[in-house]
Tab-separated table of C-alpha atoms and ligand atoms in Angstrom:
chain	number	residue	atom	x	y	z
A	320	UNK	CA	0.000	0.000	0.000
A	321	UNK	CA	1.174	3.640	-0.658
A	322	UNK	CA	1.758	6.314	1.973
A	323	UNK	CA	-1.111	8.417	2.407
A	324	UNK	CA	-2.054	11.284	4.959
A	325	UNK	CA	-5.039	12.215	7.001
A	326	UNK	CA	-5.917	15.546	8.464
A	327	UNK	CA	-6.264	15.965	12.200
A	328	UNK	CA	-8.496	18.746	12.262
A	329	UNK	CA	-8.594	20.724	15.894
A	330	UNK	CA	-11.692	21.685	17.440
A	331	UNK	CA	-14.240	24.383	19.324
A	332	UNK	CA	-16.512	23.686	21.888
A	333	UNK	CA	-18.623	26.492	20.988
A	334	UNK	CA	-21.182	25.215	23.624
A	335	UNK	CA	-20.049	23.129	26.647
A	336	UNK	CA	-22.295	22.337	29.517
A	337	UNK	CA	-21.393	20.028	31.922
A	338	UNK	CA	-24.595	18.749	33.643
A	339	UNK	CA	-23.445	16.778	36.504
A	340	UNK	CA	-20.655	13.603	37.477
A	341	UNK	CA	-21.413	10.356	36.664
A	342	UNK	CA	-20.909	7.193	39.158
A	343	UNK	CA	-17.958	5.994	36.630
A	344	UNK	CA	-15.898	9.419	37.644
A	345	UNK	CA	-17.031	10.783	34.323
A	346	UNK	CA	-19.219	14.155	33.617
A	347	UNK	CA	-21.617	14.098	31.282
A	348	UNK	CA	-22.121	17.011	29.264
A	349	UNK	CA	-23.798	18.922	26.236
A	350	UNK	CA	-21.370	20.092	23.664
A	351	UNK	CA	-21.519	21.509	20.584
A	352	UNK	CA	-18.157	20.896	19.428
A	353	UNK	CA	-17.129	21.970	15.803
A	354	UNK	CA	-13.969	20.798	13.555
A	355	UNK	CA	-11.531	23.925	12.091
A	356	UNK	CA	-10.006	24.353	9.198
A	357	UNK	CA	-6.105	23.639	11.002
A	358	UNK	CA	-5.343	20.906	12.273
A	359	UNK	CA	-2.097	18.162	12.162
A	360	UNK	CA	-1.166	15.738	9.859
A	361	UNK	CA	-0.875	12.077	9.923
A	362	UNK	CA	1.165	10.568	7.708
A	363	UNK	CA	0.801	6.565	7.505
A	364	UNK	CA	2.808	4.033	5.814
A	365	UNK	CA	3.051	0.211	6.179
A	366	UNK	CA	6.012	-1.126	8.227
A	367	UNK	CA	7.172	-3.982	10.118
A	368	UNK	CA	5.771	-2.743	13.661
A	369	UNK	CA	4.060	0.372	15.160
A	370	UNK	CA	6.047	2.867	15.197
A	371	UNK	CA	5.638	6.842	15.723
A	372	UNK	CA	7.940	9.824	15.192
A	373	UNK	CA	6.953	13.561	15.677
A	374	UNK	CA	8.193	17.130	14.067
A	375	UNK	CA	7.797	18.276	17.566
A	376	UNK	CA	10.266	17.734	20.044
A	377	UNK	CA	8.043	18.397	23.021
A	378	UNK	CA	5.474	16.128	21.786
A	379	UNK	CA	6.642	12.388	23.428
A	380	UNK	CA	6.262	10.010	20.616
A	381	UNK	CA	6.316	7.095	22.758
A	382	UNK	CA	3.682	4.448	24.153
A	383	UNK	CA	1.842	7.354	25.916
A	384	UNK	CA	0.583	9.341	22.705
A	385	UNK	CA	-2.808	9.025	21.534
A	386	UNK	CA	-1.631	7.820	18.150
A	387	UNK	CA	0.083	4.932	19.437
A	388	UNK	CA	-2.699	4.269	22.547
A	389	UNK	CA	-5.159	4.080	19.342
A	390	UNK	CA	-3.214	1.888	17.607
A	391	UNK	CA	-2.864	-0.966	19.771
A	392	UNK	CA	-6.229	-0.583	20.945
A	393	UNK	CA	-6.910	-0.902	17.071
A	394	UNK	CA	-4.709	-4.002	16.869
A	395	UNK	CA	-6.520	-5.857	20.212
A	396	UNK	CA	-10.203	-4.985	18.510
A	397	UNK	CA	-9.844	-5.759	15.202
A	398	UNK	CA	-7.313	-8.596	15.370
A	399	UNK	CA	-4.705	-7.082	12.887
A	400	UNK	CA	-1.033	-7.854	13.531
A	401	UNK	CA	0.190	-5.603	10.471
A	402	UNK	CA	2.790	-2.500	11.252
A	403	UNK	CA	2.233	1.087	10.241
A	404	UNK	CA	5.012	3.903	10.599
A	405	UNK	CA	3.195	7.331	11.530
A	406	UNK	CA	4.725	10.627	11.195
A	407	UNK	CA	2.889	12.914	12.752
A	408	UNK	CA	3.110	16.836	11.964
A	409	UNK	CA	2.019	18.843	14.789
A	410	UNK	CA	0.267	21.755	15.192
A	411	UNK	CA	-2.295	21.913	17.385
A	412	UNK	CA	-0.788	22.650	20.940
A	413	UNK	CA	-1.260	20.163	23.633
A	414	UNK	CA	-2.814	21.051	26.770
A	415	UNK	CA	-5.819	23.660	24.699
A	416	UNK	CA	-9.005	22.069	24.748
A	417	UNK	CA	-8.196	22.099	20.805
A	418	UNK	CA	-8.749	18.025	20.902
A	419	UNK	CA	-5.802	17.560	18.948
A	420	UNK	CA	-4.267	14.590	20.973
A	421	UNK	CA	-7.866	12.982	20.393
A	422	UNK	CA	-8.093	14.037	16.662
A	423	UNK	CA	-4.076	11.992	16.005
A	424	UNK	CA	-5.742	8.676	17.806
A	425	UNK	CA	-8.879	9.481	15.515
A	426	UNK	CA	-6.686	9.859	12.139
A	427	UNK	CA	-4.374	6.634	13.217
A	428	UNK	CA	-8.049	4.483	13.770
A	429	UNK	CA	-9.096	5.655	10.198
A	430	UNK	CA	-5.500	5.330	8.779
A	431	UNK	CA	-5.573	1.815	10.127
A	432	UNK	CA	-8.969	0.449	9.460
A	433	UNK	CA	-8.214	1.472	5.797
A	434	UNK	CA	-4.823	-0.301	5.790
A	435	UNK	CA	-6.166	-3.427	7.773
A	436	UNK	CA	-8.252	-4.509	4.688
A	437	UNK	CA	-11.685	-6.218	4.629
A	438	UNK	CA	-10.744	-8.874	6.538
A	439	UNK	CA	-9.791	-7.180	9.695
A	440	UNK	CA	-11.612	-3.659	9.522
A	441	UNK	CA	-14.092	-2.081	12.065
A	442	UNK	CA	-17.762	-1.897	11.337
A	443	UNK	CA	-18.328	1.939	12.242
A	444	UNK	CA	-19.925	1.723	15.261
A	445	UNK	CA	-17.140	-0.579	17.134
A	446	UNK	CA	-14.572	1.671	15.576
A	447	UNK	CA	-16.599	4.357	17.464
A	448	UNK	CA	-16.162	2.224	20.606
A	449	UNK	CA	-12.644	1.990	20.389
A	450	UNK	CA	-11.930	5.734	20.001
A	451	UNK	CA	-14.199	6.527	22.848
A	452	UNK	CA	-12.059	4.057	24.774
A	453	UNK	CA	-8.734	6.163	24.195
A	454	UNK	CA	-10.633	9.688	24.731
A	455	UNK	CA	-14.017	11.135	25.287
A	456	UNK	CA	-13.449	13.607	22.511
A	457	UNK	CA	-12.080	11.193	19.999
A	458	UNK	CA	-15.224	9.297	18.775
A	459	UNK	CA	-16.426	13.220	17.311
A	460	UNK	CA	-13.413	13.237	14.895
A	461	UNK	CA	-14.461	10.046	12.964
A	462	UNK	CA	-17.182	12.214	11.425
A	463	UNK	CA	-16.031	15.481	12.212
A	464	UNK	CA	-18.235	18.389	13.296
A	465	UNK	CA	-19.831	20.345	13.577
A	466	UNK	CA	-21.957	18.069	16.103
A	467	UNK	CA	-23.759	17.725	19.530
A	468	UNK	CA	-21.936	15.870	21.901
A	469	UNK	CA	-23.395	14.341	25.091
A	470	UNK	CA	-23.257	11.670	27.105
A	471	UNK	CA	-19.352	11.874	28.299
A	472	UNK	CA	-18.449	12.736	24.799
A	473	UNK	CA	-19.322	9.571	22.805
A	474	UNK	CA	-23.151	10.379	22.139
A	475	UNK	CA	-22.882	12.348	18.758
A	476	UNK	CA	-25.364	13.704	16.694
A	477	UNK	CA	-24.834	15.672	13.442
A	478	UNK	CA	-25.837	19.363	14.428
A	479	UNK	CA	-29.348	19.768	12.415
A	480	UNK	CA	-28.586	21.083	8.380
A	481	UNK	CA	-29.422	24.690	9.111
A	482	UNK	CA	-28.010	25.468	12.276
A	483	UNK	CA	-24.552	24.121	10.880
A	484	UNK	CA	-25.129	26.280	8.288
A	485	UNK	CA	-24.501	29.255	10.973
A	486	UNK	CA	-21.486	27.782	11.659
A	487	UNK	CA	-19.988	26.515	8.376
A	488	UNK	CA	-17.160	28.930	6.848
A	489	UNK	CA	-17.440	31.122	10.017
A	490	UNK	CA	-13.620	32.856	10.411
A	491	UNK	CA	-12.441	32.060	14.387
A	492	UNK	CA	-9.228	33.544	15.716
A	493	UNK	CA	-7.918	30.894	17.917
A	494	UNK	CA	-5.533	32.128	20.441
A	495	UNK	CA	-3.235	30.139	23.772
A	496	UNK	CA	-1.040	31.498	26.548
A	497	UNK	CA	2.097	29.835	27.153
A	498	UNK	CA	0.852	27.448	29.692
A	499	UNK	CA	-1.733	24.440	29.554
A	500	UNK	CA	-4.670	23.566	31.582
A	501	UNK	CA	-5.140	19.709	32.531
A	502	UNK	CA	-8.089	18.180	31.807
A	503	UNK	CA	-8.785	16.215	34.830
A	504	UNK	CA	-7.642	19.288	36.914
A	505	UNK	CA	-10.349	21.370	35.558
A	506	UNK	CA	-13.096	18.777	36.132
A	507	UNK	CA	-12.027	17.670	39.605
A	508	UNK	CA	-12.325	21.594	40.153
A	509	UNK	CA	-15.903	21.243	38.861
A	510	UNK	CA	-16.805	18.345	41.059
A	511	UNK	CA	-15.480	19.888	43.886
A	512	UNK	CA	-17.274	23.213	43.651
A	513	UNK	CA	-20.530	21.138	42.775
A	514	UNK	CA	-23.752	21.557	42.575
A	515	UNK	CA	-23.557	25.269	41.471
A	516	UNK	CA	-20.843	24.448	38.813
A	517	UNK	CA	-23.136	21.967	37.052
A	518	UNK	CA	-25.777	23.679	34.145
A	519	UNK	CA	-28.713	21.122	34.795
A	520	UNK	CA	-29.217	19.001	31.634
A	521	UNK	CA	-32.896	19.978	30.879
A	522	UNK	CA	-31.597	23.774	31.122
A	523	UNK	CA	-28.671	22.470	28.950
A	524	UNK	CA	-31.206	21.363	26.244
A	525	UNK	CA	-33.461	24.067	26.727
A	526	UNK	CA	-30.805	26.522	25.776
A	527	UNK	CA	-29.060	24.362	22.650
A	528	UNK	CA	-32.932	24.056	21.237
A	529	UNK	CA	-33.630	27.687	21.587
A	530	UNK	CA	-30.744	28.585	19.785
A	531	UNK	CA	-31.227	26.023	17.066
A	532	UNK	CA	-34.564	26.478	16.584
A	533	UNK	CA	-33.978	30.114	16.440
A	534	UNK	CA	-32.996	30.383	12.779
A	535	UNK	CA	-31.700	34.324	12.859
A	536	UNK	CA	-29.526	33.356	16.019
A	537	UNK	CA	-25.600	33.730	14.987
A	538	UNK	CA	-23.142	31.503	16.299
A	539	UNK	CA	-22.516	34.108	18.743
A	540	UNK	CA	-25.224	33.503	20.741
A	541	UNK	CA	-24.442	29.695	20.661
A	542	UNK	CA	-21.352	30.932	23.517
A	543	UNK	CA	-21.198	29.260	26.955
A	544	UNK	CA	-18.887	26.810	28.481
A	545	UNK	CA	-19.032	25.622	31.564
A	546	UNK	CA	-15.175	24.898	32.165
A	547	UNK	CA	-14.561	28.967	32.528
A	548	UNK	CA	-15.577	28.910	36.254
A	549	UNK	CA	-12.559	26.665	37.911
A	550	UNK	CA	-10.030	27.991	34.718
A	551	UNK	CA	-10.580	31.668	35.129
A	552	UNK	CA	-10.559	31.546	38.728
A	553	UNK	CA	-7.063	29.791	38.658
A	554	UNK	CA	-6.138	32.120	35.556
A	555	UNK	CA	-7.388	35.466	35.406
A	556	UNK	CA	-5.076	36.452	32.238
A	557	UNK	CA	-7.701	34.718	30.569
A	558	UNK	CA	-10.799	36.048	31.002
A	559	UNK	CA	-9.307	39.915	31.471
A	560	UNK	CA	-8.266	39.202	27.725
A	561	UNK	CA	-11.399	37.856	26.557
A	562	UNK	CA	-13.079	41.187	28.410
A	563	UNK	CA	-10.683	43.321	26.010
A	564	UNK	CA	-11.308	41.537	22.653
A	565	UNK	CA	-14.899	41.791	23.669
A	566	UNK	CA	-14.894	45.650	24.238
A	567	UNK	CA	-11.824	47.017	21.981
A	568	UNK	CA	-12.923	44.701	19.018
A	569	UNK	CA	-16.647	44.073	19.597
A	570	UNK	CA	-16.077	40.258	18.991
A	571	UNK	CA	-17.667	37.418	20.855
A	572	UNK	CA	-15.101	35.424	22.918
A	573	UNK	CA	-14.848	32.243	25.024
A	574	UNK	CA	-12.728	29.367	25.988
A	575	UNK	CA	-12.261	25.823	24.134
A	576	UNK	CA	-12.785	22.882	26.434
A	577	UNK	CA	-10.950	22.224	29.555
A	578	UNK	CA	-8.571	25.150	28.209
A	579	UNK	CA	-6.202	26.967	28.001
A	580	UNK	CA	-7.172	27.785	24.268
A	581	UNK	CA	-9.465	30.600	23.720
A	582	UNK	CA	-10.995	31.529	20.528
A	583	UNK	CA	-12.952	34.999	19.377
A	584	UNK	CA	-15.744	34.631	15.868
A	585	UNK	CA	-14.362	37.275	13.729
A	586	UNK	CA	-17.543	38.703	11.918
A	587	UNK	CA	-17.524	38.552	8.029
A	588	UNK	CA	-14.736	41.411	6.724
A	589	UNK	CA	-13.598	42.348	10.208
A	590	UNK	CA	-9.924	42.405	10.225
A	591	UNK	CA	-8.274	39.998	12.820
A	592	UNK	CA	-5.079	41.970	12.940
A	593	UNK	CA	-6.001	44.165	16.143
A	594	UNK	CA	-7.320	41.207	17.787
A	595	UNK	CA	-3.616	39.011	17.116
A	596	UNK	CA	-2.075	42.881	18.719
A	597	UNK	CA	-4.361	42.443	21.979
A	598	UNK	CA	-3.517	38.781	22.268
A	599	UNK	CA	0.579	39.415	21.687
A	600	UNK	CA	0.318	42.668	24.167
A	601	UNK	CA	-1.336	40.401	26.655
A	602	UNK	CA	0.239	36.686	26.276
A	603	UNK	CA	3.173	37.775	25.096
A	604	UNK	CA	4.869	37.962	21.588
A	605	UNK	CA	5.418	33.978	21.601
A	606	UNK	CA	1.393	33.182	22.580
A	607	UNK	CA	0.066	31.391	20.031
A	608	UNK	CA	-2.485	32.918	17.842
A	609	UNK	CA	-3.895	31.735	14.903
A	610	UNK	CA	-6.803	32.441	12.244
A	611	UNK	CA	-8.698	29.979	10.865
A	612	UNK	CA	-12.059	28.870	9.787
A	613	UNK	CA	-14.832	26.237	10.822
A	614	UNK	CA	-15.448	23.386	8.609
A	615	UNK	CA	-18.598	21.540	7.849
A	616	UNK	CA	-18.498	17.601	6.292
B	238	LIG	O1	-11.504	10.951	28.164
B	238	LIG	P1	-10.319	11.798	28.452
B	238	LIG	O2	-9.044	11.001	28.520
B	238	LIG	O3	-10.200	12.998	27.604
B	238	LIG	O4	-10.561	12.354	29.921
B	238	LIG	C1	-9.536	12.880	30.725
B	238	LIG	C2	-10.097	13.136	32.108
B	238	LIG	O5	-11.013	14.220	32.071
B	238	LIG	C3	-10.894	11.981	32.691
B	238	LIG	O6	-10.052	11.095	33.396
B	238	LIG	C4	-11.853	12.691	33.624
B	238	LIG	O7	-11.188	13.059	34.820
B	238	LIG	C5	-12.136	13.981	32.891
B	238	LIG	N1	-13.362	13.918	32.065
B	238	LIG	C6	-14.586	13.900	32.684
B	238	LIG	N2	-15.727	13.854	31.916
B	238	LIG	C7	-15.658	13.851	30.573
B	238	LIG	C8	-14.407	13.878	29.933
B	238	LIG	C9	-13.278	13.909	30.704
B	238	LIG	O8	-14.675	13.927	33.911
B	238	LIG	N3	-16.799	13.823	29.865
């Protein structure tokens, strides 16, 4: 088989509400979580074993990334003893609530379902199982977005035709400080500052139908996430920013995820120049900061 390459888009929660913690240790959530046009690259090619090397220094291309965790769980589900050699170009920074650890695993269960041939490859739905079982965010980047997420992220459904039509081509500014926010941190802060930190799931719903049903609401008004409470308590630099783009540029803002990535919708012909000058006075000349564009399948 030839090499070939899949994209590993990154991705938005535009809409993130964590309803409450499940008895597994789990939250489940509401999530309306769309793919960008940015993303890394996974380049595959058959080889003797599994093996994984990264442009990126900092990113550990060992046993312990995604694309590797996918692949053996790949391997154990589907039977298939073949080798693949990834090389995986990275751009999507780690520790962002960009997804794009979970995106890698999802290009590297694609990648090797296609490589596995008939007699080894995944019906959909167990290939679905098996990304959920290396992240919660994974099983959305099979499909891509934009979609509703729910259950602890493996509950997908495609976002109805003319809401996603709100979202599709929409220009986002995606921005990070230097530093990273974990992902369990942020939810054991949740948990701990529970019940008040939870958005009750029929409120949850209430709010994502209103705003799809709505049909002259803009993605704008999609905005929440329930992950700002614990991270901008911890990290004010963020929302003081977020404050300034809103003001100085007029531009709805919010966070990604678990964090630290933020993102602000740049309205159609505004000029994302002043907003990259607030982030770099801010963050620092080295923050990362980058324009790009949701995507719809
Ligand atoms: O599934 P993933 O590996 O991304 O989850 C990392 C951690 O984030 C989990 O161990 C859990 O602490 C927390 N998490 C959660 N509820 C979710 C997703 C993640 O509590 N829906």
């Amino acid at each position: 088989m030839e090499p070939f390459t899949i994209a590993a888009p990154a991705k938005l929660n535009l809409f993130l509400a964590v309803t409450g913690r499940r008895t597994d240790g789990f939250h489940d959530l509401v999530s309306v979580v769309a793919t960008l046009d940015f993303g890394d690259t996974l380049r595959v090619e058959p080889a003797a074993s599994l093996e994984l090397s990264c442009d990126d220094p900092a990113v550990p291309a060992d046993e312990s990334n995604l694309v590797l965790v996918a692949a053996r769980a790949f391997a154990a589900a589907s039977g298939w003893r073949g080798g693949a050699r990834f090389v995986l170009q990275k751009r999507v920074p780690a520790g962002a609530g960009l997804g794009g650890g979970s995106s890698d695993a999802a290009a590297a269960l694609v990648a090797l379902n296609r490589m596995a041939g008939p007699s080894f490859a995944l019906p959909g739905a167990r290939l679905a199982e098996v990304a959920a079982s290396v992240g919660s965010d994974c099983p959305l980047f099979l499909d891509g977005g934009p979609q509703v997420m729910r259950g602890r992220g493996e509950r997908l459904e495609a976002l109805p035709a003319r809401a996603a039509a709100r979202l599709a081509g929409r220009r986002v500014l995606v921005f990070k400080p230097g530093f990273g926010i974990s992902t369990p941190w942020a939810y054991g802060r949740l948990a701990a500052a529970a019940p008040g930190s939870y958005l009750a799931s029929a409120e949850a719903e209430a709010r994502l139908r209103n705003w799809v049903d709505d049909a002259a609401a803009p993605a704008e008004r999609l905005l929440f996430n329930s992950m700002e409470g614990p991270a901008f308590r911890k990290f004010p630099a963020l929302p003081l920013l977020l404050e300034d783009l809103r003001g100085e540029c007029g531009f709805a803002a919010g966070m990604s995820g678990s964090g630290s990535a933020c993102f602000a919708l740049l309205p159609d012909g505004a000029d994302a120049a002043p907003a990259i000058a607030l982030v770099r006075r801010a963050w620092g000349g080295s923050a990362f900061a980058r324009e790009t564009r949701i995507t719809v399948r």
